Short mmCIF file of C-alpha atoms in Angstrom, two decimals:
data_model
loop_
_atom_site.label_atom_id
_atom_site.label_comp_id
_atom_site.label_asym_id
_atom_site.label_seq_id
_atom_site.Cartn_x
_atom_site.Cartn_y
_atom_site.Cartn_z
CA MET A 291 259.26 245.93 230.31
CA ARG A 292 261.23 243.50 232.37
CA ASN A 293 264.54 243.00 234.13
CA LEU A 294 267.44 241.71 232.17
CA THR A 295 268.45 238.11 232.51
CA GLU A 296 271.94 237.28 233.67
CA GLU A 297 273.11 236.66 230.15
CA GLU A 298 271.68 239.91 228.95
CA LEU A 299 273.24 241.84 231.81
CA ARG A 300 276.58 240.29 231.05
CA ALA A 301 276.26 241.19 227.38
CA VAL A 302 275.45 244.78 228.25
CA PHE A 303 278.28 245.16 230.74
CA GLU A 304 280.76 243.51 228.45
CA LYS A 305 279.93 246.00 225.75
CA LEU A 306 280.03 248.93 228.14
CA ALA A 307 283.30 247.72 229.62
CA LYS A 308 284.87 248.17 226.20
CA PHE A 309 284.23 251.88 226.63
CA ILE A 310 284.42 252.30 230.36
CA GLY A 311 286.51 249.46 231.63
CA LYS A 312 286.43 248.86 235.36
CA ASP A 313 284.17 251.83 235.92
CA ILE A 314 281.09 249.84 234.95
CA LYS A 315 280.83 249.33 238.68
CA ALA A 316 280.13 253.03 239.00
CA LEU A 317 276.91 252.54 237.05
CA VAL A 318 275.48 250.35 239.76
CA GLU A 319 277.20 251.69 242.86
CA GLU A 320 276.93 254.98 244.72
CA PRO A 321 275.84 257.55 243.71
CA ASN A 322 273.99 255.64 241.01
CA GLU A 323 272.55 253.12 243.39
CA GLY A 324 268.95 253.93 242.60
CA TYR A 325 269.43 253.08 238.95
CA CYS A 326 268.62 249.83 237.27
CA PHE A 327 268.49 248.30 233.82
CA ARG A 328 265.24 247.46 232.14
CA LEU A 329 264.43 245.76 228.89
CA GLN A 330 261.58 246.91 226.69
CA LYS A 331 261.18 245.69 223.11
CA ASP A 332 264.82 244.62 222.78
CA ARG A 333 266.03 247.98 224.06
CA VAL A 334 267.90 248.31 227.30
CA TYR A 335 267.15 251.35 229.44
CA TYR A 336 269.11 252.79 232.33
CA VAL A 337 266.48 254.18 234.62
CA ARG A 338 265.86 255.00 238.25
CA GLU A 339 264.04 252.25 240.10
CA VAL A 340 261.35 254.69 241.24
CA VAL A 341 260.65 255.71 237.66
CA SER A 342 260.65 252.16 236.40
CA ALA A 343 258.16 251.20 239.10
CA ALA A 344 255.89 253.96 237.87
CA ALA A 345 256.35 252.76 234.31
CA THR A 346 254.91 249.34 235.18
CA HIS A 347 251.53 251.05 235.19
CA ILE A 348 251.78 251.79 231.49
CA ALA A 349 250.71 249.04 229.13
CA ARG A 350 253.58 247.48 227.27
CA HIS A 351 252.11 248.40 223.94
CA ASN A 352 252.00 252.04 224.98
CA LEU A 353 255.35 252.32 226.74
CA ALA A 354 257.67 254.04 224.29
CA SER A 355 260.72 254.66 226.39
CA LEU A 356 261.91 255.17 229.93
CA GLY A 357 264.97 256.72 231.49
CA LEU A 358 267.98 256.61 229.22
CA CYS A 359 268.31 254.20 226.35
CA VAL A 360 271.61 252.37 226.70
CA GLY A 361 271.31 250.40 223.51
CA LYS A 362 269.53 247.51 221.95
CA PHE A 363 269.85 243.84 221.34
CA THR A 364 269.98 242.92 217.70
CA HIS A 365 268.26 239.96 216.16
CA GLY A 366 271.51 238.09 216.32
CA GLY A 367 271.70 238.63 220.06
CA ARG A 368 274.49 241.18 220.02
CA PHE A 369 274.23 244.32 222.07
CA GLN A 370 274.68 247.70 220.38
CA VAL A 371 275.23 250.84 222.37
CA HIS A 372 273.20 253.82 221.23
CA ILE A 373 274.15 257.47 221.07
CA THR A 374 271.70 258.24 223.85
CA PHE A 375 274.11 256.80 226.41
CA ILE A 376 276.91 259.15 225.38
CA THR A 377 276.83 261.24 228.57
CA TYR A 378 277.67 258.27 230.77
CA LEU A 379 280.20 256.93 228.29
CA ALA A 380 281.99 260.24 228.14
CA ARG A 381 282.00 260.51 231.91
CA PHE A 382 283.75 257.21 232.51
CA ALA A 383 285.49 256.57 229.21
CA LYS A 384 289.04 255.32 229.32
CA TYR A 385 290.04 256.36 225.84
CA LYS A 386 289.02 259.62 224.28
CA VAL A 387 289.67 261.46 221.06
CA TRP A 388 289.48 265.22 220.83
CA LEU A 389 288.68 266.70 217.46
CA LYS A 390 289.84 269.92 215.89
CA SER A 391 287.06 272.43 215.38
CA GLN A 392 287.22 272.12 211.57
CA SER A 393 286.54 268.41 211.54
CA GLU A 394 283.82 268.58 214.16
CA MET A 395 281.12 269.18 211.58
CA SER A 396 282.44 266.41 209.39
CA PHE A 397 282.17 263.93 212.22
CA LEU A 398 278.68 265.13 213.09
CA TYR A 399 277.59 264.41 209.56
CA GLY A 400 278.51 260.81 210.10
CA ASN A 401 281.96 260.77 208.59
CA ASN A 402 284.95 259.02 210.06
CA VAL A 403 287.77 260.88 211.74
CA LEU A 404 290.96 261.39 209.75
CA LYS A 405 294.33 262.14 211.18
CA GLY A 406 294.04 265.75 210.14
CA GLY A 407 291.00 266.12 212.38
CA VAL A 408 292.50 264.72 215.53
CA ALA A 409 293.62 267.32 218.04
CA ARG A 410 294.47 264.91 220.84
CA LEU A 411 294.25 261.26 221.66
CA THR A 412 294.55 259.51 224.99
CA GLU A 413 297.95 257.94 225.57
CA ASN A 414 298.47 254.33 224.60
CA THR A 415 295.18 253.90 222.86
CA PRO A 416 295.30 250.51 221.23
CA LYS A 417 293.89 249.65 217.84
CA ASN A 418 290.26 248.51 217.60
CA GLN A 419 289.50 250.26 220.84
CA GLN A 420 286.14 251.81 221.59
CA VAL A 421 286.65 255.54 222.05
CA VAL A 422 284.51 258.52 222.86
CA VAL A 423 284.89 261.47 220.52
CA LEU A 424 284.86 264.92 222.08
CA ASN A 425 285.33 268.41 220.78
CA GLN A 426 287.75 271.06 222.05
CA ASN A 427 285.22 272.18 224.66
CA GLU A 428 284.95 268.69 226.13
CA ILE A 429 281.47 268.22 224.68
CA PRO A 430 280.93 264.56 223.73
CA LEU A 431 280.17 264.29 220.02
CA GLY A 432 279.83 260.58 219.70
CA PHE A 433 281.77 257.38 219.83
CA GLY A 434 283.59 255.03 217.56
CA VAL A 435 286.37 252.53 217.27
CA THR A 436 290.01 253.28 216.53
CA ALA A 437 291.38 252.07 213.23
CA ARG A 438 294.91 252.91 214.28
CA SER A 439 296.64 252.94 217.63
CA SER A 440 298.10 256.10 219.07
CA LEU A 441 301.56 254.93 218.11
CA GLU A 442 300.56 254.37 214.51
CA LEU A 443 298.96 257.81 214.55
CA GLN A 444 302.33 259.53 214.41
CA GLN A 445 303.36 257.67 211.28
CA ALA A 446 300.02 258.07 209.62
CA SER A 447 299.40 260.56 206.83
CA SER A 448 296.85 263.30 207.35
CA THR A 449 294.13 261.58 205.37
CA ASP A 450 294.36 258.24 207.11
CA LEU A 451 291.40 256.95 209.06
CA ILE A 452 291.90 257.12 212.78
CA VAL A 453 288.45 256.66 214.27
CA LEU A 454 285.51 254.95 212.61
CA ASN A 455 282.28 256.72 213.38
CA GLN A 456 279.80 254.41 215.10
CA ALA A 457 277.44 256.99 216.52
CA ASP A 458 277.36 260.75 216.74
CA ILE A 459 274.97 263.31 218.12
CA GLY A 460 274.28 264.56 214.60
CA SER A 461 272.03 261.55 214.20
CA TYR A 462 269.49 263.21 216.47
CA LEU A 463 268.81 265.50 213.52
CA ARG A 464 269.54 263.12 210.68
CA ASP A 465 267.44 260.29 212.03
CA GLU A 466 264.85 262.45 213.73
CA ASP A 467 261.94 260.39 212.42
CA HIS A 468 263.60 257.20 213.56
CA PHE A 469 264.04 258.51 217.06
CA VAL A 470 260.52 259.84 217.41
CA GLY A 471 258.91 256.74 215.97
CA CYS A 472 260.66 254.04 217.95
CA GLY A 473 260.94 255.96 221.18
CA LEU A 474 264.63 256.09 221.90
CA MET B 114 209.95 292.68 241.93
CA ASP B 115 213.05 293.83 243.73
CA GLY B 116 215.34 291.00 242.74
CA VAL B 117 212.70 288.29 243.28
CA GLU B 118 211.43 286.39 240.28
CA VAL B 119 207.99 284.96 240.86
CA ASP B 120 206.54 282.43 238.44
CA LEU B 121 202.96 281.93 239.56
CA GLY B 122 202.32 279.37 236.85
CA SER B 123 204.86 276.97 238.30
CA LEU B 124 204.40 278.25 241.88
CA SER B 125 208.07 279.14 242.16
CA CYS B 126 209.94 282.11 243.49
CA ALA B 127 213.62 282.85 243.19
CA ASP B 128 215.84 285.50 244.72
CA VAL B 129 218.12 286.33 241.82
CA ARG B 130 220.31 288.83 243.57
CA PRO B 131 223.99 287.78 243.76
CA ILE B 132 225.08 286.00 246.92
CA LEU B 133 227.62 288.08 248.82
CA GLN B 134 230.79 286.68 250.37
CA GLY B 135 230.10 287.28 254.00
CA GLU B 136 226.45 286.40 253.98
CA THR B 137 225.38 284.56 257.09
CA LYS B 138 222.85 281.77 257.26
CA GLN B 139 220.34 284.05 258.90
CA GLU B 140 220.64 286.58 256.10
CA GLN B 141 220.08 283.81 253.56
CA GLU B 142 216.98 282.63 255.41
CA GLU B 143 215.67 286.19 255.42
CA ARG B 144 216.08 286.33 251.67
CA ILE B 145 214.18 283.07 251.23
CA LEU B 146 211.34 284.26 253.45
CA ARG B 147 211.15 287.51 251.52
CA ALA B 148 210.93 285.69 248.23
CA VAL B 149 208.14 283.44 249.55
CA GLU B 150 206.26 286.51 250.74
CA PHE B 151 206.36 287.89 247.24
CA LEU B 152 205.03 284.60 245.88
CA VAL B 153 202.11 284.55 248.29
CA GLN B 154 201.35 288.20 247.56
CA GLY B 155 201.33 287.37 243.87
CA LEU B 156 198.94 284.48 244.41
CA PHE B 157 196.46 286.77 246.10
CA THR B 158 196.55 289.18 243.19
CA LEU B 159 195.16 286.49 240.88
CA PRO B 160 191.49 286.79 239.84
CA GLU B 161 189.22 285.00 242.28
CA GLN B 162 186.85 282.27 241.23
CA SER B 163 185.73 281.47 244.71
CA SER B 164 182.41 280.15 245.70
CA GLU B 165 180.95 279.82 249.14
CA ARG B 166 182.62 276.60 250.08
CA LYS B 167 185.98 277.01 248.36
CA SER B 168 188.48 279.67 247.47
CA GLN B 169 189.81 279.19 243.99
CA ARG B 170 192.13 281.07 241.73
CA GLU B 171 193.40 280.16 238.34
CA LEU B 172 197.13 280.11 237.83
CA PRO B 173 198.54 281.73 234.71
CA GLU B 174 200.77 279.96 232.24
CA PRO B 175 204.24 279.30 233.62
CA PHE B 176 207.01 281.18 231.88
CA SER B 177 210.12 279.70 233.47
CA VAL B 178 211.82 277.23 231.21
CA ILE B 179 212.83 274.14 233.11
CA PRO B 180 215.20 271.97 231.12
CA ARG B 181 214.47 268.30 230.68
CA ALA B 182 216.44 265.96 232.85
CA LYS B 183 216.38 263.29 230.19
CA PRO B 184 216.12 263.56 226.41
CA ILE B 185 212.72 263.38 224.75
CA PRO B 186 211.75 259.74 224.43
CA LYS B 187 211.95 258.40 220.93
CA GLU B 188 208.76 257.28 219.33
CA LYS B 189 208.48 253.56 219.57
CA PRO B 190 207.90 251.89 216.23
CA LEU B 191 204.61 250.02 216.03
CA THR B 192 204.49 246.30 216.49
CA LYS B 193 203.13 244.09 213.73
CA TRP B 194 199.67 243.91 215.32
CA GLU B 195 199.53 247.64 215.90
CA GLN B 196 200.36 248.29 212.26
CA PHE B 197 197.69 245.84 211.15
CA ALA B 198 195.11 247.29 213.53
CA ARG B 199 195.86 250.75 212.26
CA ILE B 200 195.40 249.75 208.65
CA ARG B 201 192.22 247.83 209.34
CA GLY B 202 190.87 250.47 211.61
CA ILE B 203 190.54 248.14 214.57
CA ARG B 204 190.07 250.03 217.75
CA LYS B 205 190.81 248.85 221.25
CA ARG B 206 187.83 247.73 223.21
CA LYS B 207 187.63 248.20 226.90
CA ARG B 208 187.32 244.78 228.42
CA ASP B 209 186.63 243.44 231.84
CA LYS B 210 189.36 241.89 233.82
CA PHE B 211 187.27 239.29 235.58
CA ALA B 212 184.45 237.09 234.51
CA TRP B 213 182.06 234.84 236.36
CA ASP B 214 183.01 231.22 236.04
CA GLU B 215 179.82 229.19 236.37
CA THR B 216 181.46 225.83 236.66
CA ARG B 217 183.84 226.84 239.43
CA GLY B 218 181.45 229.28 241.00
CA GLU B 219 183.88 232.19 241.34
CA PHE B 220 185.24 235.20 239.54
CA ARG B 221 188.26 234.37 237.49
CA PRO B 222 190.55 236.60 235.42
CA ILE B 223 189.99 236.38 231.69
CA HIS B 224 193.70 236.12 230.80
CA GLY B 225 196.78 234.66 232.37
CA TYR B 226 197.25 232.85 235.65
CA ARG B 227 194.15 231.03 237.00
CA SER B 228 192.24 232.38 234.03
CA ILE B 229 188.77 231.31 233.11
CA ASN B 230 190.08 229.24 230.19
CA ASP B 231 192.90 227.70 232.18
CA GLU B 232 192.39 223.96 231.93
CA SER B 233 195.54 222.87 233.72
CA ASP B 234 193.65 222.21 236.95
CA GLN B 235 190.92 220.19 235.28
CA VAL B 236 190.41 216.77 236.79
CA ILE B 237 188.00 215.46 234.16
CA LEU B 238 188.20 216.32 230.49
CA PRO B 239 185.51 215.54 227.92
CA HIS B 240 186.40 212.90 225.36
CA ASP B 241 187.64 214.20 222.06
CA PRO B 242 187.17 211.82 219.07
CA SER B 243 190.27 213.23 217.42
CA LEU B 244 192.42 211.77 220.18
CA GLN B 245 194.75 208.97 219.11
CA PRO B 246 194.79 205.77 221.16
CA GLY B 247 197.31 206.22 223.93
CA GLU B 248 197.33 209.99 223.74
CA SER B 249 196.41 211.69 226.97
CA PRO B 250 194.10 214.73 226.75
CA PHE B 251 195.85 216.22 229.78
CA ASP B 252 199.16 216.11 227.96
CA ARG B 253 197.52 217.79 225.03
CA VAL B 254 196.29 220.62 227.22
CA LYS B 255 199.78 221.12 228.63
CA GLU B 256 201.35 221.01 225.22
CA GLY B 257 198.85 223.53 223.91
CA LYS B 258 199.76 225.92 226.68
CA ARG B 259 203.46 225.44 226.07
CA ASN B 260 203.01 226.17 222.38
CA ARG B 261 201.03 229.30 223.05
CA VAL B 262 203.65 230.59 225.42
CA LYS B 263 206.38 229.77 222.95
CA ASN B 264 204.62 231.50 220.07
CA ASN B 265 203.93 234.52 222.21
CA ARG B 266 207.60 234.80 223.06
CA LYS B 267 208.53 234.33 219.43
CA SER B 268 206.29 237.18 218.36
CA GLN B 269 207.75 239.42 221.02
CA GLU B 270 211.25 238.64 219.83
CA ARG B 271 210.22 239.19 216.27
CA ASN B 272 208.75 242.53 217.14
CA LYS B 273 211.87 243.54 218.99
CA ARG B 274 214.04 242.54 216.09
CA SER B 275 211.96 244.36 213.52
CA ILE B 276 211.97 247.46 215.70
CA ALA B 277 215.73 247.26 216.07
CA LYS B 278 216.04 246.78 212.33
CA ASP B 279 214.05 249.92 211.69
CA GLN B 280 216.11 251.91 214.10
CA LEU B 281 219.43 250.71 212.75
CA SER B 282 218.58 251.38 209.14
CA SER B 283 219.07 255.09 209.65
CA ARG B 284 222.65 254.72 210.85
CA PRO B 285 225.18 252.49 209.07
CA VAL B 286 227.00 250.06 211.42
CA ARG B 287 230.78 250.13 211.06
CA THR B 288 231.87 246.56 211.54
CA ASP B 289 235.17 247.06 209.78
CA LYS B 290 236.58 249.15 212.60
CA TYR B 291 237.60 246.30 214.89
CA LYS B 292 241.11 246.80 216.20
CA SER B 293 243.35 243.79 216.09
CA LYS B 294 243.64 243.94 219.87
CA ASP B 295 239.86 243.62 220.21
CA LEU B 296 239.87 240.66 217.88
CA GLU B 297 242.66 239.06 219.84
CA LYS B 298 240.75 239.51 223.04
CA SER B 299 237.63 238.06 221.45
CA ALA B 300 239.62 235.08 220.26
CA LYS B 301 241.00 234.53 223.76
CA ILE B 302 237.55 234.69 225.27
CA ALA B 303 236.24 232.32 222.64
CA SER B 304 239.02 229.86 223.30
CA ILE B 305 238.01 229.43 226.92
CA SER B 306 234.23 229.68 226.52
CA THR B 307 231.80 226.78 226.42
CA ARG B 308 228.50 226.56 224.63
CA SER B 309 226.57 226.17 227.87
CA LEU B 310 228.22 229.23 229.41
CA GLY B 311 230.17 227.06 231.81
CA LYS B 312 227.14 225.14 233.07
CA TYR B 313 228.13 221.78 231.59
CA GLY B 314 231.46 220.44 230.56
CA ASP B 315 234.65 219.21 232.05
CA ARG B 316 234.43 220.32 235.64
CA ASN B 317 237.70 218.67 236.55
CA LYS B 318 239.61 220.56 233.93
CA PRO B 319 240.61 223.87 235.44
CA ARG B 320 239.26 226.72 233.41
CA GLN B 321 241.95 229.03 232.22
CA LYS B 322 241.23 232.53 233.38
CA LEU B 323 241.71 235.37 230.96
CA SER B 324 243.73 237.23 233.56
CA SER B 325 246.27 234.42 233.88
CA ILE B 326 247.69 235.40 230.52
CA LYS B 327 248.42 238.84 231.87
CA ALA B 328 249.61 237.64 235.26
CA SER B 329 252.50 235.68 233.77
CA HIS B 330 253.99 238.87 232.37
CA LYS B 331 253.82 240.69 235.69
CA LYS B 332 256.10 238.09 237.28
CA ASN B 333 258.90 239.22 235.01
CA ILE B 334 259.66 242.17 237.26
CA ILE B 335 261.58 240.66 240.14
CA PRO B 336 262.08 242.50 243.43
CA SER B 337 264.90 245.01 243.50
CA GLY B 338 267.00 243.26 246.15
CA ALA B 339 267.44 240.13 244.11
CA GLU B 340 267.78 242.15 240.97
CA ARG B 341 270.61 244.22 242.38
CA GLU B 342 272.44 241.05 243.36
CA ARG B 343 272.07 239.81 239.85
CA THR B 344 273.42 243.03 238.40
CA PHE B 345 276.44 243.03 240.72
CA GLN B 346 277.07 239.42 239.84
CA ALA B 347 277.03 240.23 236.15
CA VAL B 348 279.41 243.18 236.65
CA ASN B 349 281.82 241.05 238.61
CA ASP B 350 281.71 238.31 236.05
CA VAL B 351 282.60 240.74 233.33
CA LEU B 352 285.37 242.39 235.33
CA LYS B 353 286.93 239.02 236.04
CA ASN B 354 287.82 238.79 232.38
CA PHE B 355 289.31 242.23 232.29
#
């Protein structure tokens, strides 16, 4: 477990800014001042400094996870956000998509969102924009990237792809073994 | 007897009644005294074997079971000589420790330091025809002693090893269960060890400590003040491009 280098921090914030925009400051300012980012086995964790100090007493080999997993760095050096960070993403997200109750299940199974499933979309959502997917009760279901802007949405037919599923909370059940084994 | 267990055989008495909550020290002392009284009474009930000069009584067999503090010692396997002696029927003879040394005019121990056969302090040695020209008889005496000591040690080691071999043969040794971490650690230790255990070798070359490998990882956690600066810097850099 170690701090992130400047480059790594920049990579993480750049990725998060795609979801959150200027609010990435909120992750490091009040009231989240006690939180910090830590790197363990290519995974970035968002954890309280007190907790991370306690975690230094655990051998690296034995430390599975700490705090909240933000995402991981791939072999190629790119940063991927993981579903575990969905609560913070949903809190600060600029662009959101609300799903109709019928297509909720479909999305949770890992499918993409079609126009027929979209109940609402934030105004002026551009294309290729990272969005957070919520259900009618404002529960975050996952996140993805828009395939069509909100303007194009009106002209689209009901079976056109609107949001590509990148991560959803259904994966907690689907990839249960994966989560338990690698300590997300 | 009334909550007091007296074991005359082991000369012990115990008050086995439960200890109450509010029992004072004085009450506890009274209990102890009472128990001792019972013990003494019991002793006087034993059959007397006194004579005029002494008062004697025989204690019965003790019945209290006192557990062993340590496990029963294992039987030591016999050394090579002991096995041989057993087979041949050789019995130990009681020997004297000291013997009169005529030449020196004093009692000397038969074995070991300053023994009667110890020739290391001899000033004059008789001529031995088997001596080669140039060979010193004093050196021969010293060498003989050295060899004896060496052989003695060898036999001891041999005995130890054969004993260990006997003891191990009953339990199979699992050498395949080394974890890779243990092997790594062994390799690290081996990489910085010397044959002479550090006694000889390159003194100028600083020996790499095993802990230095670990210490370098600890430095990766930088203090939070500097870290926070770094994080803010990264956030600002990213927001610049937004």
